[in-house]
Amino acid sequence: MSGLRVVPAYRHGRERLYVCREDGSNVAWYDRETGRVNLLALGEDDGNDVLNALKPFLTGQVTVGPPPVPTPAELARLTLHPDDDLAPNRPGEALLVALERDPGPARRLRPDPRRRALAAEQTVGQELDRLEGAGWHTLHSVPLPGGDRIHHLVIGPGGLFAVHALQARKARVLVADPMVTLGRREAEPLLRRLRAAADRASYALTAEVRPLLALVDPAEVTVTAQPRGVRILRDTELAGLARLGGVLKPADVEALHGMARDRDTWGGL
């Protein structure tokens, strides 16, 4: 093989280096934590080409061979073109890209609201990523047609959640379905938008996706009546999702995660 390139991916404290052909398809990946090069192309010459491509990145001794007991979901993920794989998205990916392209004026009277929103998504994203050890997966900044997006899509034993992060730093929050009032700001029909995003995700994945509003550092939260179908949590309460179960089996979690991370899944909405 010729023209191989190495594409790094770093999530949840674990780094993988994918070896790709010119068309973007993966032929191998190197897991630095285990020191293993996993080959999809099993020929001896192919293995040599992969090792040559990885040579600048290899540390210490490595083992080389086929992936250990690959599942259908893992093989499906490996066939994704890197541009179509949403798994490497960082919390607030869309906002990070927007700020890189247009950082705004150096001096302004008020802080850029995009940075407040970004801080909220990063805080919530970090909490959700910690659920990985409990059998959950989180995809960040999932794009929807029309310019909308789901801040975080969480998939695990307790089901699927479309999570919206809201910066509420030291402010009082009033929830009167579908309106959400933050401090002295004007009320917004935020819960209606959350339900709509969750419904679109349910349609794309052919599985129930429930909306969840994550409030970051609120001073006080008042809910006039339990919102229909919407879970409301503080960012410090998100770890409690790990205790939920009985909805999806591990194989279903992996299959839905493999489907959700493919950008094409969301293109037909």
XYZ file of C-alpha atoms in Angstrom:
269
model
C 0.000 0.000 0.000
C 1.166 3.549 -0.689
C -0.038 7.007 0.276
C -0.915 6.028 3.843
C -1.493 8.823 6.320
C -1.853 8.893 10.090
C -4.856 10.623 11.703
C -4.807 11.114 15.505
C -7.944 10.915 17.643
C -7.998 11.740 21.355
C -11.017 11.179 23.584
C -11.650 10.415 27.238
C -7.939 10.483 28.023
C -7.104 7.800 25.451
C -5.253 8.363 22.196
C -5.525 6.349 19.003
C -3.680 6.877 15.758
C -5.606 5.720 12.690
C -3.772 4.738 9.513
C -5.827 5.679 6.450
C -5.656 5.145 2.710
C -5.829 8.049 0.276
C -9.617 7.585 0.031
C -9.935 8.037 3.806
C -10.753 4.428 4.705
C -8.941 2.994 7.729
C -6.540 0.058 7.426
C -5.204 0.007 10.994
C -5.053 1.836 14.278
C -2.414 2.179 16.985
C -3.517 2.249 20.609
C -0.705 3.868 22.588
C -2.141 2.786 25.926
C -1.997 -0.920 25.076
C 0.995 -0.647 22.712
C -0.874 -2.553 20.003
C -1.158 -1.960 16.258
C -4.450 -3.430 15.072
C -4.471 -4.359 11.384
C -7.471 -4.643 9.124
C -5.181 -5.467 6.183
C -3.541 -8.717 7.257
C -0.914 -9.241 4.549
C 2.730 -9.159 5.665
C 3.620 -6.394 3.248
C 0.570 -4.398 4.340
C 1.686 -4.683 7.954
C 5.138 -3.385 7.044
C 3.621 -0.412 5.244
C 1.460 0.382 8.269
C 4.437 0.193 10.631
C 6.465 2.444 8.343
C 3.674 5.014 8.383
C 3.444 4.802 12.186
C 7.199 4.734 12.785
C 7.493 8.393 13.921
C 4.745 7.796 16.490
C 5.665 4.396 17.944
C 6.970 4.318 21.507
C 8.533 1.251 23.084
C 7.645 -2.271 22.036
C 4.408 -2.867 20.164
C 2.416 -5.926 19.214
C 0.922 -6.228 15.751
C -2.082 -8.231 14.691
C -5.764 -8.238 13.888
C -8.177 -6.421 16.237
C -8.968 -8.575 19.288
C -12.449 -10.076 18.834
C -13.824 -7.242 16.690
C -17.551 -6.605 16.949
C -19.756 -5.572 14.003
C -20.137 -2.130 15.577
C -16.349 -1.672 15.787
C -15.857 -2.721 12.176
C -18.603 -0.341 11.061
C -16.885 2.546 12.838
C -13.551 1.730 11.224
C -15.039 2.059 7.747
C -16.053 5.667 8.413
C -14.166 8.378 6.574
C -12.550 10.689 9.173
C -14.595 13.634 7.874
C -17.814 11.677 8.482
C -16.969 10.515 12.003
C -18.483 12.718 14.726
C -16.786 10.875 17.599
C -13.666 13.124 17.665
C -15.809 16.255 18.116
C -14.823 18.238 21.192
C -17.450 19.664 23.558
C -18.583 22.882 21.894
C -16.907 21.928 18.603
C -19.154 24.186 16.511
C -18.507 27.177 18.779
C -14.771 26.515 18.828
C -14.699 26.542 15.033
C -16.835 29.701 14.876
C -14.567 31.530 17.331
C -11.461 30.458 15.427
C -12.937 31.818 12.193
C -14.326 35.008 13.737
C -12.912 35.760 17.198
C -14.692 39.123 17.249
C -13.202 42.478 18.307
C -10.338 42.397 20.801
C -12.134 44.853 23.054
C -15.851 44.922 23.633
C -18.106 46.281 26.342
C -19.699 42.919 27.086
C -18.219 39.419 26.951
C -18.877 37.486 23.756
C -21.984 35.354 24.497
C -20.469 32.555 22.399
C -17.735 32.142 24.987
C -20.275 31.783 27.788
C -22.115 29.166 25.769
C -18.830 27.401 24.993
C -17.882 27.271 28.673
C -21.241 25.654 29.454
C -20.845 22.996 26.754
C -17.303 22.232 27.876
C -18.361 21.849 31.515
C -21.274 19.582 30.649
C -19.217 17.662 28.091
C -16.513 16.885 30.653
C -19.107 15.545 33.087
C -20.708 13.369 30.423
C -17.366 12.018 29.194
C -16.759 10.668 32.702
C -19.671 8.257 32.169
C -17.589 6.302 29.648
C -16.419 3.842 32.290
C -20.033 3.017 33.151
C -20.838 1.891 29.613
C -22.001 5.230 28.174
C -20.903 7.070 25.034
C -21.206 10.804 24.392
C -21.105 12.557 21.025
C -20.582 16.307 21.119
C -21.922 19.030 18.831
C -24.011 16.757 16.600
C -25.002 18.789 13.504
C -28.576 18.827 12.254
C -29.724 20.098 8.847
C -30.696 23.761 8.860
C -27.880 24.876 11.141
C -29.265 23.384 14.356
C -27.303 20.956 16.499
C -27.514 18.788 19.572
C -24.986 19.944 22.163
C -24.413 16.404 23.479
C -25.957 13.058 22.551
C -25.579 10.501 25.348
C -26.098 6.780 24.736
C -25.931 4.203 27.484
C -27.690 1.529 29.542
C -30.290 4.081 30.648
C -31.242 5.061 27.082
C -30.504 8.021 24.843
C -30.527 11.699 25.848
C -30.232 14.865 23.777
C -28.522 17.228 26.216
C -28.660 21.012 25.976
C -26.118 22.908 28.088
C -27.224 26.283 29.484
C -24.840 28.669 31.226
C -26.633 29.855 34.388
C -23.684 31.073 36.428
C -25.003 32.282 39.809
C -28.354 33.163 38.244
C -31.852 32.110 39.237
C -33.556 29.837 36.752
C -37.316 29.614 36.399
C -38.794 26.781 34.337
C -42.439 27.126 33.332
C -42.912 24.678 30.483
C -42.040 25.451 27.730
C -40.459 28.719 28.900
C -37.098 29.045 30.661
C -36.141 32.328 32.336
C -32.524 32.986 33.244
C -32.088 35.752 35.806
C -33.628 38.969 34.504
C -33.482 37.935 30.883
C -36.536 37.480 28.742
C -38.115 34.022 28.923
C -37.442 31.671 25.976
C -39.379 28.585 24.791
C -36.241 26.491 25.275
C -37.993 23.263 26.252
C -39.967 23.300 23.022
C -36.729 23.475 21.046
C -35.226 20.690 23.154
C -38.168 18.397 22.454
C -37.960 19.162 18.740
C -34.238 18.294 18.643
C -34.838 15.062 20.567
C -37.670 14.140 18.177
C -35.370 14.643 15.192
C -32.740 12.459 16.819
C -35.349 9.776 17.531
C -36.332 9.787 13.875
C -32.702 9.542 12.690
C -31.789 6.707 15.060
C -35.177 4.931 15.085
C -34.944 4.869 18.886
C -36.410 7.010 21.647
C -34.237 10.001 22.498
C -35.228 12.004 25.557
C -34.440 15.712 26.018
C -32.312 16.827 28.970
C -31.562 20.393 30.053
C -28.232 20.712 31.889
C -27.910 23.912 33.944
C -24.353 25.007 34.672
C -23.764 26.553 38.107
C -27.247 28.020 38.757
C -27.870 29.886 42.014
C -31.412 28.546 42.291
C -33.727 26.451 40.118
C -37.505 26.773 40.326
C -39.727 24.423 38.314
C -43.407 25.361 38.397
C -44.488 21.904 37.198
C -42.575 18.880 35.978
C -41.975 19.491 32.246
C -43.447 16.920 29.901
C -40.775 14.400 28.977
C -37.828 16.693 29.805
C -35.260 15.913 32.492
C -33.660 18.953 34.158
C -30.326 18.532 35.982
C -27.539 20.710 37.311
C -24.114 19.978 35.851
C -23.086 18.494 39.213
C -25.948 15.984 38.963
C -25.041 14.527 35.570
C -22.902 11.804 37.128
C -26.153 10.307 38.398
C -26.976 9.147 34.883
C -24.480 6.330 35.462
C -26.997 4.754 37.853
C -29.654 4.469 35.141
C -30.069 1.148 33.380
C -32.471 -1.449 32.138
C -33.186 0.262 28.808
C -30.379 -0.782 26.446
C -28.131 -3.820 26.360
C -24.388 -3.260 25.763
C -24.667 -4.513 22.167
C -27.512 -2.051 21.515
C -25.485 0.791 23.021
C -22.573 0.016 20.708
C -24.791 -0.320 17.649
C -26.575 2.991 18.285
C -23.285 4.735 19.003
C -21.836 3.446 15.744
C -24.899 4.705 13.888
C -25.013 8.093 15.630
C -21.357 8.929 15.027
C -21.834 8.667 11.241
C -22.554 12.149 9.863
C -24.695 10.641 7.099
C -27.185 9.440 9.731
C -28.217 13.045 10.329
C -28.255 14.291 6.752
C -31.751 13.146 5.816
C -33.688 14.908 8.561
